[in-house]
């Protein structure tokens, strides 16, 4: 085999790979042996026809495709392993020459890892994050706990008011024709939640239990069901039940109920401490993000489209696995959201570009700073993983293997670069 490399624009290369005529002949013979049992040739039992007879009847190219499919992955992997290029996309294959008795030649267009020209990355100015915890913040956190511990009280001596929780029967129609999903009984709805079509919940305020009423609304123009978008609808409604939340008083008894403390003041102090830790953690993360964003902004690189496409596909695959873990198929998700694969790819593209840039810049910083990860540091990480997964450290190391440990070292170098950017950044 032989390899020729041609540099293209935007960090793309064309690899021309030539496989000898002898290797191509072996692949053709392999294709014949694989497929001969499917061939019916007059005068021969099925699977017993000589290759020459099959090629005479169907043409010499009958086995070309299978032979090519056998040769291309093997030849490509072998040649790429020998070259010094760092390839970052799947190849686009094009067969140049395929002819019996001749070398088999194909090309592969593939992206190479872009070079990064770093700009300033030490001592970058980033916005100062708010770390102060106000009395209002503490009260808001306590109010969340009150909501969790609220009692639900049924109300039967008044009409529906804003904020009430109701059980509702409704039956919707457009131009007198019912539509799918427009009917329900004893539907749980909180008035003012905004979970229904705009204008629907407001018209229920003042309704009494058992009273029949009509609610008239217009579906938004961008409604996910295209057949209803922009249409006027009428819902026949009846309120079956009205409930309200009764929040507990904020006192020592409340503190004892929701915490390990005996007094309200102790509980408030602990809430403030927790919020302070949370804000400090968020501020640290915000500082990291801002510093990395600034370093990326100061750097220059030419990212090939194929590399972006590959990142988008990886993100889409991850997204599909998350959706499936929730019991939905991707097709169902598209149906519910009114989108499709192309729109999803377009939505993911900016984030894909950002991830690639961040990774390239952080790798470049780690390389420039000559970060090295010691064996002791690796041992620490393996010990953490062993504790997390309740396994022996040696077993974790065995599962990771050499490739996994090298990946770990790469990730630790990236984190060291992030730490450097954050620690040297100046908040303004």
PDB file of C-alpha atoms in Angstrom, residues 292-400:
ATOM      1  CA  UNK A 292     -12.118  30.497  29.423  1.00  0.00           C
ATOM      2  CA  UNK A 293     -14.436  32.506  27.167  1.00  0.00           C
ATOM      3  CA  UNK A 294     -11.972  35.410  27.178  1.00  0.00           C
ATOM      4  CA  UNK A 295      -8.993  33.153  26.417  1.00  0.00           C
ATOM      5  CA  UNK A 296     -10.933  31.597  23.510  1.00  0.00           C
ATOM      6  CA  UNK A 297     -11.886  35.055  22.255  1.00  0.00           C
ATOM      7  CA  UNK A 298      -8.207  36.068  22.251  1.00  0.00           C
ATOM      8  CA  UNK A 299      -7.109  32.945  20.346  1.00  0.00           C
ATOM      9  CA  UNK A 300      -7.180  32.221  16.617  1.00  0.00           C
ATOM     10  CA  UNK A 301      -7.998  28.910  14.927  1.00  0.00           C
ATOM     11  CA  UNK A 302      -9.593  27.631  11.732  1.00  0.00           C
ATOM     12  CA  UNK A 303     -12.069  24.888  12.598  1.00  0.00           C
ATOM     13  CA  UNK A 304     -12.988  22.556   9.700  1.00  0.00           C
ATOM     14  CA  UNK A 305     -16.685  22.042   9.038  1.00  0.00           C
ATOM     15  CA  UNK A 306     -16.271  18.275   9.207  1.00  0.00           C
ATOM     16  CA  UNK A 307     -15.014  18.597  12.781  1.00  0.00           C
ATOM     17  CA  UNK A 308     -18.082  20.650  13.733  1.00  0.00           C
ATOM     18  CA  UNK A 309     -20.398  18.154  12.024  1.00  0.00           C
ATOM     19  CA  UNK A 310     -18.811  15.327  13.993  1.00  0.00           C
ATOM     20  CA  UNK A 311     -19.271  17.178  17.297  1.00  0.00           C
ATOM     21  CA  UNK A 312     -22.915  17.915  16.458  1.00  0.00           C
ATOM     22  CA  UNK A 313     -23.557  14.246  15.657  1.00  0.00           C
ATOM     23  CA  UNK A 314     -21.955  13.195  18.943  1.00  0.00           C
ATOM     24  CA  UNK A 315     -24.115  15.673  20.869  1.00  0.00           C
ATOM     25  CA  UNK A 316     -27.219  14.494  19.014  1.00  0.00           C
ATOM     26  CA  UNK A 317     -26.407  10.869  19.872  1.00  0.00           C
ATOM     27  CA  UNK A 318     -25.968  11.803  23.540  1.00  0.00           C
ATOM     28  CA  UNK A 319     -29.272  13.689  23.440  1.00  0.00           C
ATOM     29  CA  UNK A 320     -31.040  10.696  21.875  1.00  0.00           C
ATOM     30  CA  UNK A 321     -29.738   8.405  24.642  1.00  0.00           C
ATOM     31  CA  UNK A 322     -31.016  10.816  27.319  1.00  0.00           C
ATOM     32  CA  UNK A 323     -34.435  10.996  25.655  1.00  0.00           C
ATOM     33  CA  UNK A 324     -34.627   7.206  25.404  1.00  0.00           C
ATOM     34  CA  UNK A 325     -33.672   6.842  29.075  1.00  0.00           C
ATOM     35  CA  UNK A 326     -36.834   8.871  29.832  1.00  0.00           C
ATOM     36  CA  UNK A 327     -38.993   6.445  27.867  1.00  0.00           C
ATOM     37  CA  UNK A 328     -39.313   8.505  24.679  1.00  0.00           C
ATOM     38  CA  UNK A 329     -38.101   7.817  21.176  1.00  0.00           C
ATOM     39  CA  UNK A 330     -36.446  10.588  19.208  1.00  0.00           C
ATOM     40  CA  UNK A 331     -39.336  10.421  16.733  1.00  0.00           C
ATOM     41  CA  UNK A 332     -41.818  11.048  19.570  1.00  0.00           C
ATOM     42  CA  UNK A 333     -39.731  13.974  20.795  1.00  0.00           C
ATOM     43  CA  UNK A 334     -39.779  15.507  17.316  1.00  0.00           C
ATOM     44  CA  UNK A 335     -43.544  15.027  17.144  1.00  0.00           C
ATOM     45  CA  UNK A 336     -44.178  16.624  20.546  1.00  0.00           C
ATOM     46  CA  UNK A 337     -41.886  19.588  19.940  1.00  0.00           C
ATOM     47  CA  UNK A 338     -42.689  20.172  16.266  1.00  0.00           C
ATOM     48  CA  UNK A 339     -39.031  19.959  15.277  1.00  0.00           C
ATOM     49  CA  UNK A 340     -36.894  17.568  13.232  1.00  0.00           C
ATOM     50  CA  UNK A 341     -33.321  16.288  13.019  1.00  0.00           C
ATOM     51  CA  UNK A 342     -32.118  19.178  10.840  1.00  0.00           C
ATOM     52  CA  UNK A 343     -33.508  21.802  13.236  1.00  0.00           C
ATOM     53  CA  UNK A 344     -31.987  19.949  16.171  1.00  0.00           C
ATOM     54  CA  UNK A 345     -28.578  19.939  14.467  1.00  0.00           C
ATOM     55  CA  UNK A 346     -28.883  23.686  13.779  1.00  0.00           C
ATOM     56  CA  UNK A 347     -29.768  24.354  17.417  1.00  0.00           C
ATOM     57  CA  UNK A 348     -26.775  22.317  18.615  1.00  0.00           C
ATOM     58  CA  UNK A 349     -24.249  23.827  16.217  1.00  0.00           C
ATOM     59  CA  UNK A 350     -23.312  26.957  18.287  1.00  0.00           C
ATOM     60  CA  UNK A 351     -22.701  24.835  21.375  1.00  0.00           C
ATOM     61  CA  UNK A 352     -20.679  22.354  19.292  1.00  0.00           C
ATOM     62  CA  UNK A 353     -18.436  25.161  18.016  1.00  0.00           C
ATOM     63  CA  UNK A 354     -18.002  26.484  21.560  1.00  0.00           C
ATOM     64  CA  UNK A 355     -17.027  23.055  22.911  1.00  0.00           C
ATOM     65  CA  UNK A 356     -14.462  22.556  20.156  1.00  0.00           C
ATOM     66  CA  UNK A 357     -12.911  26.000  20.676  1.00  0.00           C
ATOM     67  CA  UNK A 358     -12.772  25.585  24.441  1.00  0.00           C
ATOM     68  CA  UNK A 359     -11.118  22.182  24.131  1.00  0.00           C
ATOM     69  CA  UNK A 360      -8.548  23.326  21.556  1.00  0.00           C
ATOM     70  CA  UNK A 361      -7.573  26.452  23.495  1.00  0.00           C
ATOM     71  CA  UNK A 362      -7.294  24.654  26.838  1.00  0.00           C
ATOM     72  CA  UNK A 363      -5.177  21.905  25.252  1.00  0.00           C
ATOM     73  CA  UNK A 364      -2.935  24.570  23.719  1.00  0.00           C
ATOM     74  CA  UNK A 365      -2.526  26.320  27.084  1.00  0.00           C
ATOM     75  CA  UNK A 366      -1.735  23.025  28.811  1.00  0.00           C
ATOM     76  CA  UNK A 367       0.899  22.273  26.170  1.00  0.00           C
ATOM     77  CA  UNK A 368       2.447  25.762  26.364  1.00  0.00           C
ATOM     78  CA  UNK A 369       2.598  25.582  30.167  1.00  0.00           C
ATOM     79  CA  UNK A 370       4.155  22.080  29.936  1.00  0.00           C
ATOM     80  CA  UNK A 371       1.681  20.637  32.404  1.00  0.00           C
ATOM     81  CA  UNK A 372       2.561  17.084  33.409  1.00  0.00           C
ATOM     82  CA  UNK A 373       0.427  14.697  35.439  1.00  0.00           C
ATOM     83  CA  UNK A 374       2.368  12.626  37.952  1.00  0.00           C
ATOM     84  CA  UNK A 375       1.701   8.981  38.737  1.00  0.00           C
ATOM     85  CA  UNK A 376       0.716  10.068  42.246  1.00  0.00           C
ATOM     86  CA  UNK A 377      -1.949  12.379  40.818  1.00  0.00           C
ATOM     87  CA  UNK A 378      -3.320   9.516  38.715  1.00  0.00           C
ATOM     88  CA  UNK A 379      -3.363   7.298  41.805  1.00  0.00           C
ATOM     89  CA  UNK A 380      -5.410   9.951  43.640  1.00  0.00           C
ATOM     90  CA  UNK A 381      -8.005  10.035  40.859  1.00  0.00           C
ATOM     91  CA  UNK A 382      -8.196   6.264  40.695  1.00  0.00           C
ATOM     92  CA  UNK A 383      -8.675   6.136  44.483  1.00  0.00           C
ATOM     93  CA  UNK A 384     -11.580   8.617  44.169  1.00  0.00           C
ATOM     94  CA  UNK A 385     -13.163   6.504  41.438  1.00  0.00           C
ATOM     95  CA  UNK A 386     -12.685   3.341  43.480  1.00  0.00           C
ATOM     96  CA  UNK A 387     -14.437   4.939  46.452  1.00  0.00           C
ATOM     97  CA  UNK A 388     -17.244   6.260  44.241  1.00  0.00           C
ATOM     98  CA  UNK A 389     -17.938   2.907  42.598  1.00  0.00           C
ATOM     99  CA  UNK A 390     -17.158   0.774  45.671  1.00  0.00           C
ATOM    100  CA  UNK A 391     -14.376  -1.092  43.864  1.00  0.00           C
ATOM    101  CA  UNK A 392     -10.753  -1.955  44.449  1.00  0.00           C
ATOM    102  CA  UNK A 393      -8.301   0.565  42.972  1.00  0.00           C
ATOM    103  CA  UNK A 394      -6.496  -2.152  41.010  1.00  0.00           C
ATOM    104  CA  UNK A 395      -9.807  -3.173  39.429  1.00  0.00           C
ATOM    105  CA  UNK A 396     -10.506   0.415  38.388  1.00  0.00           C
ATOM    106  CA  UNK A 397      -7.045   0.655  36.860  1.00  0.00           C
ATOM    107  CA  UNK A 398      -7.606  -2.621  35.002  1.00  0.00           C
ATOM    108  CA  UNK A 399     -10.942  -1.407  33.608  1.00  0.00           C
ATOM    109  CA  UNK A 400      -9.449   1.911  32.500  1.00  0.00           C
TER     110      UNK A 400
END
